[in-house]
Amino acid sequence: DGGITQSPKYLFRKEGQNVTLSCEQNLNHDAMYWYRQDPGQGLRLIYYSQIVNDFQKGDIAEGYSVSREKKESFPLTVTSAQKNPTAFYLCASSIDRHTPLQAAEAFFGQGTRLTVV
Amino acid sequence: GQQLNQSPQSMFIQEGEDVSMNCTSSSIFNTWLWYKQDPGEGPVLLIALYKAGELTSNGRLTAQFGITRKDSFLNISASIPSDVGIYFCAGHPPNTGNQFYFGTGTSLTVIP
């Protein structure tokens, strides 16, 4: 079945460590996104990528890094520079909106809950 | 980044009641999306709207794209316990590439 897969579901990180969250999609979508969700909050954009080997910072990119070496994959690294990394992280993908008449709908993975211990 | 104003923030209703929630923006959008998120899961797309004035249904859910293009509404009829969750609106403004902007969510509790 087509979809977006995030792994792991739960992740624990020690202070000062970098961790990488995986996001894979087989929907053939060009655009991929990473959002952070804190309790009782909406979704805040960390990074997004519209095409392979290209990505842009979102509203809260500090302390995070991404790569987009393959169309299907958009991993997120939470670095030690991120002072408050405990949160629920969501990956999404969509068709490139610049394609005429294509639907602009984002589809989400199941999320990764990161906890700093 | 832009955040959408979504209201109400939370709702507690009796099973069988109808529910209404809305989302507003200070600027126009080309697309409005409505999602439902269960605890610990990713949001699931419920309804997508693409034209001003469009009214679309998905089972007991109905959503409308406001005429001004700055708002959208979601209605749930005859609520049931499995409607519990957080409902998010999302918008796609013109000339912003592939970015989406999200509301702060409406938490729905259905009392059996």
GROMACS .gro file of C-alpha atoms in nm:
model
  229
    1ASP     CA    1   0.000   0.000   0.000
    2GLY     CA    2   0.114   0.356  -0.069
    3GLY     CA    3   0.191   0.575   0.226
    4ILE     CA    4   0.439   0.747   0.452
    5THR     CA    5   0.634   0.554   0.711
    6GLN     CA    6   0.806   0.714   1.007
    7SER     CA    7   1.040   0.528   1.235
    8PRO     CA    8   1.088   0.472   1.514
    9LYS     CA    9   0.751   0.533   1.681
   10TYR     CA   10   0.922   0.620   2.011
   11LEU     CA   11   1.275   0.750   2.057
   12PHE     CA   12   1.471   0.838   2.367
   13ARG     CA   13   1.772   1.064   2.354
   14LYS     CA   14   2.030   1.153   2.612
   15GLU     CA   15   2.130   1.513   2.657
   16GLY     CA   16   2.400   1.612   2.409
   17GLN     CA   17   2.326   1.337   2.159
   18ASN     CA   18   2.219   1.372   1.798
   19VAL     CA   19   1.936   1.150   1.681
   20THR     CA   20   1.792   1.090   1.335
   21LEU     CA   21   1.425   1.033   1.260
   22SER     CA   22   1.339   0.841   0.947
   23CYS     CA   23   1.067   0.930   0.696
   24GLU     CA   24   1.002   0.726   0.380
   25GLN     CA   25   0.720   0.763   0.127
   26ASN     CA   26   0.619   0.554  -0.172
   27LEU     CA   27   0.357   0.796  -0.303
   28ASN     CA   28   0.593   0.940  -0.565
   29HIS     CA   29   0.549   1.283  -0.407
   30ASP     CA   30   0.804   1.553  -0.480
   31ALA     CA   31   0.748   1.764  -0.168
   32MET     CA   32   0.820   1.646   0.186
   33TYR     CA   33   0.788   1.823   0.519
   34TRP     CA   34   0.883   1.793   0.886
   35TYR     CA   35   0.660   1.938   1.158
   36ARG     CA   36   0.694   1.958   1.532
   37GLN     CA   37   0.390   1.927   1.758
   38ASP     CA   38   0.395   2.015   2.128
   39PRO     CA   39   0.110   1.922   2.365
   40GLY     CA   40  -0.203   2.124   2.293
   41GLN     CA   41  -0.030   2.302   2.006
   42GLY     CA   42  -0.066   2.315   1.633
   43LEU     CA   43   0.193   2.201   1.383
   44ARG     CA   44   0.508   2.407   1.335
   45LEU     CA   45   0.717   2.366   1.022
   46ILE     CA   46   1.081   2.267   1.074
   47TYR     CA   47   1.204   2.203   0.720
   48TYR     CA   48   1.054   2.125   0.383
   49SER     CA   49   1.186   1.999   0.052
   50GLN     CA   50   1.029   2.050  -0.288
   51ILE     CA   51   1.276   1.840  -0.484
   52VAL     CA   52   1.570   1.606  -0.437
   53ASN     CA   53   1.888   1.775  -0.311
   54ASP     CA   54   1.701   2.090  -0.216
   55PHE     CA   55   1.534   2.197   0.109
   56GLN     CA   56   1.430   2.515   0.288
   57LYS     CA   57   1.410   2.614   0.653
   58GLY     CA   58   1.071   2.645   0.811
   59ASP     CA   59   0.974   2.851   1.114
   60ILE     CA   60   1.173   2.656   1.375
   61ALA     CA   61   1.476   2.511   1.192
   62GLU     CA   62   1.736   2.596   1.457
   63GLY     CA   63   1.888   2.282   1.608
   64TYR     CA   64   1.765   2.058   1.327
   65SER     CA   65   1.913   1.936   0.999
   66VAL     CA   66   1.778   1.742   0.703
   67SER     CA   67   1.891   1.580   0.382
   68ARG     CA   68   1.707   1.484   0.064
   69GLU     CA   69   1.931   1.248  -0.131
   70LYS     CA   70   1.641   1.038  -0.261
   71LYS     CA   71   1.288   1.132  -0.358
   72GLU     CA   72   1.141   0.876  -0.119
   73SER     CA   73   1.341   0.972   0.189
   74PHE     CA   74   1.364   1.286   0.404
   75PRO     CA   75   1.542   1.211   0.735
   76LEU     CA   76   1.547   1.467   1.017
   77THR     CA   77   1.840   1.496   1.259
   78VAL     CA   78   1.774   1.654   1.594
   79THR     CA   79   2.109   1.790   1.704
   80SER     CA   80   2.244   1.865   2.049
   81ALA     CA   81   2.193   2.234   1.965
   82GLN     CA   82   1.816   2.189   1.993
   83LYS     CA   83   1.754   2.296   2.351
   84ASN     CA   84   1.406   2.153   2.395
   85PRO     CA   85   1.373   1.854   2.162
   86THR     CA   86   1.106   1.659   2.350
   87ALA     CA   87   0.805   1.665   2.116
   88PHE     CA   88   0.597   1.472   1.864
   89TYR     CA   89   0.750   1.490   1.515
   90LEU     CA   90   0.541   1.449   1.203
   91CYS     CA   91   0.656   1.394   0.847
   92ALA     CA   92   0.430   1.471   0.551
   93SER     CA   93   0.445   1.467   0.174
   94SER     CA   94   0.250   1.618  -0.113
   95ILE     CA   95   0.244   1.646  -0.489
   96ASP     CA   96   0.446   1.941  -0.612
   97ARG     CA   97   0.188   2.216  -0.619
   98HIS     CA   98   0.354   2.379  -0.915
   99THR     CA   99   0.222   2.098  -1.130
  100PRO     CA  100  -0.086   2.252  -1.293
  101LEU     CA  101  -0.424   2.131  -1.174
  102GLN     CA  102  -0.273   1.892  -0.924
  103ALA     CA  103  -0.430   1.857  -0.584
  104ALA     CA  104  -0.251   2.030  -0.298
  105GLU     CA  105  -0.304   1.776  -0.021
  106ALA     CA  106  -0.051   1.679   0.244
  107PHE     CA  107  -0.044   1.325   0.378
  108PHE     CA  108   0.114   1.243   0.712
  109GLY     CA  109   0.309   0.961   0.867
  110GLN     CA  110   0.218   0.821   1.208
  111GLY     CA  111   0.470   1.035   1.393
  112THR     CA  112   0.774   0.984   1.616
  113ARG     CA  113   0.761   1.078   1.981
  114LEU     CA  114   1.105   1.194   2.095
  115THR     CA  115   1.186   1.218   2.464
  116VAL     CA  116   1.506   1.352   2.615
  117VAL     CA  117   1.619   1.157   2.921
  118GLY     CA  118   0.505   3.178   0.976
  119GLN     CA  119   0.135   3.225   0.936
  120GLN     CA  120  -0.102   3.048   1.174
  121LEU     CA  121  -0.469   3.011   1.115
  122ASN     CA  122  -0.722   3.106   1.380
  123GLN     CA  123  -0.928   2.800   1.460
  124SER     CA  124  -1.225   2.796   1.695
  125PRO     CA  125  -1.345   2.675   1.927
  126GLN     CA  126  -1.032   2.549   2.097
  127SER     CA  127  -1.224   2.262   2.258
  128MET     CA  128  -1.574   2.119   2.260
  129PHE     CA  129  -1.759   1.881   2.491
  130ILE     CA  130  -2.081   1.749   2.338
  131GLN     CA  131  -2.334   1.474   2.391
  132GLU     CA  132  -2.343   1.183   2.151
  133GLY     CA  133  -2.586   1.256   1.870
  134GLU     CA  134  -2.532   1.631   1.869
  135ASP     CA  135  -2.405   1.824   1.571
  136VAL     CA  136  -2.067   2.000   1.580
  137SER     CA  137  -1.942   2.312   1.404
  138MET     CA  138  -1.593   2.454   1.394
  139ASN     CA  139  -1.425   2.715   1.179
  140CYS     CA  140  -1.095   2.848   1.065
  141THR     CA  141  -1.003   3.201   0.957
  142SER     CA  142  -0.704   3.363   0.796
  143SER     CA  143  -0.593   3.720   0.740
  144SER     CA  144  -0.504   3.638   0.381
  145ILE     CA  145  -0.667   3.441   0.102
  146PHE     CA  146  -0.608   3.072   0.045
  147ASN     CA  147  -0.635   2.860  -0.268
  148THR     CA  148  -0.694   2.537  -0.079
  149TRP     CA  149  -0.850   2.446   0.254
  150LEU     CA  150  -0.792   2.107   0.415
  151TRP     CA  151  -0.946   1.948   0.722
  152TYR     CA  152  -0.767   1.678   0.922
  153LYS     CA  153  -0.847   1.461   1.225
  154GLN     CA  154  -0.574   1.349   1.463
  155ASP     CA  155  -0.616   1.067   1.713
  156PRO     CA  156  -0.389   1.066   2.020
  157GLY     CA  157  -0.036   0.962   1.934
  158GLU     CA  158  -0.108   0.935   1.562
  159GLY     CA  159  -0.053   1.146   1.255
  160PRO     CA  160  -0.334   1.364   1.114
  161VAL     CA  161  -0.562   1.199   0.860
  162LEU     CA  162  -0.709   1.402   0.576
  163LEU     CA  163  -1.088   1.428   0.595
  164ILE     CA  164  -1.189   1.681   0.331
  165ALA     CA  165  -1.010   1.897   0.072
  166LEU     CA  166  -1.163   2.215  -0.075
  167TYR     CA  167  -1.036   2.396  -0.383
  168LYS     CA  168  -1.289   2.662  -0.487
  169ALA     CA  169  -1.449   2.954  -0.308
  170GLY     CA  170  -1.802   2.859  -0.206
  171GLU     CA  171  -1.737   2.486  -0.248
  172LEU     CA  172  -1.935   2.261  -0.016
  173THR     CA  173  -1.808   1.903   0.018
  174SER     CA  174  -1.930   1.611   0.226
  175ASN     CA  175  -1.761   1.296   0.350
  176GLY     CA  176  -2.018   1.084   0.531
  177ARG     CA  177  -2.138   1.282   0.833
  178LEU     CA  178  -1.877   1.551   0.773
  179THR     CA  179  -1.942   1.861   0.564
  180ALA     CA  180  -1.693   2.138   0.495
  181GLN     CA  181  -1.720   2.466   0.311
  182PHE     CA  182  -1.467   2.696   0.147
  183GLY     CA  183  -1.568   3.050   0.242
  184ILE     CA  184  -1.666   3.296  -0.028
  185THR     CA  185  -1.401   3.544   0.085
  186ARG     CA  186  -1.138   3.267   0.057
  187LYS     CA  187  -1.027   3.362   0.408
  188ASP     CA  188  -1.227   3.106   0.604
  189SER     CA  189  -1.356   2.752   0.611
  190PHE     CA  190  -1.609   2.558   0.818
  191LEU     CA  191  -1.638   2.196   0.922
  192ASN     CA  192  -1.963   2.043   1.046
  193ILE     CA  193  -2.010   1.697   1.195
  194SER     CA  194  -2.363   1.569   1.217
  195ALA     CA  195  -2.497   1.319   1.471
  196SER     CA  196  -2.167   1.280   1.656
  197ILE     CA  197  -2.054   0.939   1.778
  198PRO     CA  198  -1.783   0.843   2.031
  199SER     CA  199  -1.525   0.767   1.762
  200ASP     CA  200  -1.540   1.131   1.648
  201VAL     CA  201  -1.326   1.213   1.951
  202GLY     CA  202  -0.994   1.368   1.852
  203ILE     CA  203  -0.830   1.691   1.744
  204TYR     CA  204  -0.945   1.852   1.422
  205PHE     CA  205  -0.704   2.072   1.231
  206CYS     CA  206  -0.763   2.303   0.942
  207ALA     CA  207  -0.485   2.373   0.695
  208GLY     CA  208  -0.453   2.621   0.414
  209HIS     CA  209  -0.248   2.665   0.102
  210PRO     CA  210  -0.196   3.032   0.013
  211PRO     CA  211  -0.116   3.142  -0.342
  212ASN     CA  212   0.244   3.203  -0.442
  213THR     CA  213   0.399   3.016  -0.149
  214GLY     CA  214   0.528   2.711  -0.329
  215ASN     CA  215   0.435   2.395  -0.145
  216GLN     CA  216   0.391   2.536   0.206
  217PHE     CA  217   0.086   2.457   0.414
  218TYR     CA  218  -0.030   2.656   0.718
  219PHE     CA  219  -0.214   2.490   1.005
  220GLY     CA  220  -0.470   2.595   1.260
  221THR     CA  221  -0.416   2.536   1.631
  222GLY     CA  222  -0.675   2.260   1.643
  223THR     CA  223  -1.016   2.192   1.796
  224SER     CA  224  -1.026   1.919   2.059
  225LEU     CA  225  -1.356   1.730   2.043
  226THR     CA  226  -1.489   1.518   2.328
  227VAL     CA  227  -1.808   1.320   2.275
  228ILE     CA  228  -1.992   1.212   2.588
  229PRO     CA  229  -2.185   0.886   2.541
   0.00000   0.00000   0.00000
